[in-house]
Tab-separated table of C-alpha atoms in Angstrom:
chain	number	residue	atom	x	y	z
A	824	MET	CA	88.268	91.547	66.961
A	825	ALA	CA	86.784	92.543	70.295
A	826	SER	CA	86.948	96.234	71.205
A	827	ALA	CA	89.013	97.496	74.120
A	828	ASP	CA	85.788	98.254	76.021
A	829	GLN	CA	84.559	94.663	75.569
A	830	LEU	CA	87.863	93.219	76.793
A	831	ILE	CA	87.974	95.562	79.799
A	832	ASN	CA	84.369	94.654	80.627
A	833	ALA	CA	85.206	90.926	80.336
A	834	PHE	CA	88.306	91.292	82.495
A	835	THR	CA	86.441	93.288	85.165
A	836	THR	CA	83.481	90.893	85.255
A	837	LEU	CA	85.699	87.829	85.714
A	838	LEU	CA	87.975	89.589	88.189
A	839	VAL	CA	85.043	90.540	90.410
A	840	THR	CA	83.382	87.107	90.250
A	841	ILE	CA	86.638	85.238	90.951
A	842	ASP	CA	87.511	87.764	93.693
A	843	PRO	CA	91.279	87.045	94.235
A	844	PRO	CA	91.587	89.280	97.347
A	845	GLY	CA	88.665	87.419	98.947
A	846	LEU	CA	90.339	84.090	98.188
A	847	ALA	CA	93.589	85.036	99.953
A	848	PRO	CA	92.492	84.455	103.581
A	849	ILE	CA	90.599	81.280	102.622
A	850	PHE	CA	93.687	79.968	100.804
A	851	LEU	CA	95.759	80.601	103.943
A	852	GLY	CA	93.243	78.614	105.993
A	853	LEU	CA	93.243	75.752	103.478
A	854	THR	CA	97.041	75.495	103.416
A	855	THR	CA	97.735	75.819	107.135
A	856	GLY	CA	100.879	73.872	108.036
A	857	MET	CA	102.197	73.747	104.461
A	858	SER	CA	105.616	75.037	103.442
A	859	ARG	CA	105.919	77.930	100.963
A	860	ALA	CA	106.853	75.455	98.180
A	861	GLU	CA	103.776	73.326	98.910
A	862	ARG	CA	101.541	76.412	98.915
A	863	THR	CA	102.997	77.462	95.560
A	864	GLN	CA	102.282	74.008	94.137
A	865	VAL	CA	98.671	74.080	95.387
A	866	ALA	CA	98.137	77.620	94.035
A	867	LEU	CA	99.601	76.744	90.612
A	868	ARG	CA	97.620	73.529	90.274
A	869	GLY	CA	94.366	75.119	91.436
A	870	SER	CA	94.738	78.114	89.094
A	871	THR	CA	95.607	75.870	86.129
A	872	ILE	CA	92.602	73.579	86.678
A	873	ALA	CA	90.299	76.596	87.080
A	874	PHE	CA	91.653	78.042	83.798
A	875	ILE	CA	90.906	74.783	81.960
A	876	ILE	CA	87.354	74.691	83.377
A	877	LEU	CA	86.590	78.294	82.371
A	878	ALA	CA	88.239	77.924	78.936
A	879	VAL	CA	86.074	74.860	78.183
A	880	PHE	CA	82.931	76.797	79.131
A	881	ALA	CA	84.093	79.760	77.006
A	882	LEU	CA	84.456	77.490	73.963
A	883	PHE	CA	81.564	75.080	74.377
A	884	GLY	CA	79.147	76.664	76.881
A	885	ALA	CA	76.963	78.247	74.172
A	886	SER	CA	76.821	74.944	72.250
A	887	VAL	CA	75.618	73.129	75.349
A	888	LEU	CA	72.912	75.772	75.809
A	889	GLY	CA	71.876	75.309	72.159
A	890	VAL	CA	71.521	71.554	72.630
A	891	LEU	CA	69.345	72.201	75.694
A	892	GLY	CA	67.225	74.687	73.741
A	893	ILE	CA	68.203	77.646	75.935
A	894	SER	CA	68.696	80.971	74.144
A	895	ILE	CA	71.624	83.257	74.961
A	896	GLY	CA	69.078	85.935	75.903
A	897	ALA	CA	67.462	83.685	78.502
A	898	PHE	CA	70.843	82.652	79.872
A	899	ARG	CA	71.943	86.287	80.082
A	900	ILE	CA	68.893	87.067	82.234
A	901	ALA	CA	69.429	84.002	84.461
A	902	GLY	CA	73.183	84.555	84.670
A	903	GLY	CA	72.696	88.260	85.390
A	904	LEU	CA	70.320	87.446	88.246
A	905	LEU	CA	72.832	84.920	89.641
A	906	LEU	CA	75.647	87.484	89.422
A	907	PHE	CA	73.401	90.050	91.103
A	908	TRP	CA	72.801	87.624	93.983
A	909	ILE	CA	76.576	87.134	94.336
A	910	ALA	CA	76.979	90.930	94.331
A	911	PHE	CA	74.295	91.180	97.035
A	912	GLU	CA	76.202	88.639	99.140
A	913	MET	CA	79.457	90.547	98.637
A	914	VAL	CA	77.956	93.893	99.689
A	915	PHE	CA	76.407	92.355	102.820
A	916	GLU	CA	79.426	90.091	103.555
A	917	ARG	CA	77.603	86.791	103.108
A	918	ARG	CA	79.691	85.386	100.261
A	919	GLN	CA	82.927	85.225	102.283
A	920	GLU	CA	81.153	83.357	105.082
A	921	ARG	CA	79.728	80.831	102.577
A	922	LYS	CA	83.143	80.318	100.940
A	923	GLU	CA	84.769	79.750	104.324
A	924	LYS	CA	82.138	77.133	105.244
A	925	ALA	CA	82.705	75.339	101.919
A	926	SER	CA	86.459	75.297	102.449
A	927	GLU	CA	86.185	74.033	106.039
A	928	ALA	CA	83.883	71.177	104.988
A	929	ALA	CA	86.229	70.159	102.201
A	930	VAL	CA	89.303	70.061	104.450
A	931	THR	CA	87.655	67.576	106.788
A	932	LYS	CA	86.494	65.300	103.942
A	933	ASP	CA	89.355	65.352	101.463
A	934	HIS	CA	93.051	64.738	101.810
A	935	ILE	CA	95.236	67.837	101.908
A	936	GLU	CA	96.838	66.938	98.547
A	937	ASN	CA	93.477	67.239	96.756
A	938	ILE	CA	92.735	70.758	98.003
A	939	ALA	CA	94.013	72.268	94.740
A	940	VAL	CA	91.183	70.530	92.872
A	941	PHE	CA	88.428	70.841	95.463
A	942	PRO	CA	87.605	73.303	96.862
A	943	LEU	CA	90.262	75.679	95.456
A	944	ALA	CA	89.802	75.246	91.681
A	945	LEU	CA	86.149	74.300	91.965
A	946	PRO	CA	84.092	75.944	93.399
A	947	LEU	CA	86.207	78.716	95.007
A	948	ILE	CA	87.952	80.005	91.832
A	949	ALA	CA	85.824	78.605	88.990
A	950	GLY	CA	82.545	78.840	90.863
A	951	PRO	CA	79.000	79.184	89.492
A	952	GLY	CA	79.396	82.953	89.156
A	953	ALA	CA	82.636	82.743	87.168
A	954	ILE	CA	81.255	79.953	84.941
A	955	SER	CA	78.029	81.895	84.292
A	956	ALA	CA	79.996	85.070	83.552
A	957	THR	CA	82.269	83.161	81.147
A	958	ILE	CA	79.326	81.763	79.154
A	959	LEU	CA	77.656	85.187	79.091
A	960	LEU	CA	80.837	86.852	77.856
A	961	ALA	CA	81.386	84.127	75.266
A	962	GLY	CA	77.905	84.909	73.908
A	963	THR	CA	78.937	88.525	73.286
A	964	LEU	CA	82.211	87.447	71.626
A	965	PRO	CA	81.082	84.908	68.998
A	966	THR	CA	83.963	84.821	66.457
A	967	THR	CA	87.014	82.548	66.741
A	968	VAL	CA	89.376	85.518	67.219
A	969	GLU	CA	87.130	86.993	69.929
A	970	LYS	CA	86.932	83.607	71.691
A	971	ALA	CA	90.742	83.480	71.643
A	972	GLN	CA	90.819	86.977	73.148
A	973	LEU	CA	88.363	85.888	75.853
A	974	ILE	CA	90.567	82.911	76.723
A	975	GLY	CA	93.471	85.371	76.953
A	976	VAL	CA	91.418	87.469	79.387
A	977	ILE	CA	90.640	84.326	81.419
A	978	ALA	CA	94.358	83.455	81.466
A	979	ALA	CA	95.227	86.981	82.659
A	980	ASN	CA	92.664	86.717	85.470
A	981	LEU	CA	93.922	83.321	86.574
A	982	LEU	CA	97.548	84.528	86.445
A	983	LEU	CA	96.564	87.437	88.685
A	984	THR	CA	94.719	85.013	90.985
A	985	PHE	CA	97.809	82.774	91.164
A	986	LEU	CA	100.008	85.772	92.058
A	987	MET	CA	97.485	86.854	94.713
A	988	LEU	CA	97.584	83.377	96.255
A	989	LEU	CA	101.395	83.468	96.287
A	990	ILE	CA	101.342	86.674	98.348
A	991	ALA	CA	98.207	85.712	100.292
A	992	ASP	CA	99.846	86.098	103.689
A	993	ARG	CA	101.206	89.589	102.922
A	994	LEU	CA	97.971	90.672	101.200
A	995	ASP	CA	95.859	89.562	104.164
A	996	ARG	CA	98.082	91.473	106.594
A	997	PHE	CA	98.084	94.578	104.346
A	998	LEU	CA	94.314	94.747	103.820
A	999	GLY	CA	93.260	93.760	107.305
A	1000	VAL	CA	89.621	93.198	108.250
A	1001	THR	CA	88.552	96.758	107.365
A	1002	GLY	CA	90.400	96.788	104.027
A	1003	ARG	CA	88.889	93.465	102.967
A	1004	ALA	CA	85.380	94.660	103.918
A	1005	ILE	CA	85.753	97.902	101.920
A	1006	LEU	CA	87.221	96.151	98.858
A	1007	THR	CA	84.585	93.406	98.890
A	1008	ARG	CA	81.722	95.911	99.077
A	1009	LEU	CA	83.209	98.057	96.309
A	1010	LEU	CA	83.623	95.048	94.025
A	1011	GLY	CA	80.086	93.951	94.924
A	1012	VAL	CA	78.596	97.249	93.740
A	1013	ILE	CA	80.541	97.023	90.452
A	1014	LEU	CA	79.367	93.448	89.932
A	1015	ALA	CA	75.745	94.455	90.653
A	1016	ALA	CA	75.919	97.077	87.892
A	1017	LEU	CA	77.432	94.551	85.452
A	1018	ALA	CA	74.742	92.008	86.414
A	1019	VAL	CA	71.954	94.492	85.705
A	1020	GLN	CA	73.520	95.193	82.302
A	1021	PHE	CA	73.481	91.448	81.531
A	1022	VAL	CA	69.772	91.276	82.436
A	1023	VAL	CA	68.983	94.332	80.261
A	1024	ASP	CA	70.906	92.848	77.300
A	1025	GLY	CA	69.175	89.500	77.817
A	1026	ALA	CA	65.727	91.109	77.934
A	1027	LYS	CA	66.470	93.008	74.694
A	1028	ALA	CA	67.636	89.798	72.998
A	1029	ALA	CA	64.548	87.898	74.212
A	1030	LEU	CA	62.180	90.663	73.052
A	1031	ASN	CA	63.868	90.781	69.639
A	1032	LEU	CA	63.517	86.999	69.378
A	1033	ILE	CA	59.806	87.181	70.250
A	1034	SER	CA	59.149	90.003	67.767
A	1035	ALA	CA	61.033	88.124	65.043
A	1036	THR	CA	58.984	84.946	65.584
A	1037	PRO	CA	56.249	84.602	62.950
A	1038	HIS	CA	52.699	84.605	64.380
């Protein structure tokens, strides 16, 4: 069984990397001209597909790394550095700009009905940061029960994301430009601290592995 601290850490890490408040204005842009029912359908489908993607990585991500010969320690360092870069972009407002560019490109190339799959589910919700965070968290929760708890945490995050998308128009009006900037920077600082912790844990694991290797 995972401790309460581990589950809170997992929930916070995924929440910050998925960034539901940051998705709200992008979702509004993607679904311009749609009725409320159509928006609900897109939000539900996108959140469900993103949940499946993250759940698969939670269950099998470590196995894939093992086949490739990549240790969890090494992946923690790489994933931590990636999450730190995302945090850097959030603090300096570069991530939102990149997400908006990705969404604009997708709208011109794909039919409106496929928006739930791309770019909403992948890469806006289940992006590289969220996938990396999921694999990292799965490495710290190795037992079957803990994996089930992690999938529950993923489900809770995606449910919250779905609800955020449903009220995207009201949330965007409530936060405003200043509110979004403050929230994004605050979440970015939290993510940076979590990313550094991943790197520290990865370095410890790598050093233990080196010291345990017979010379």
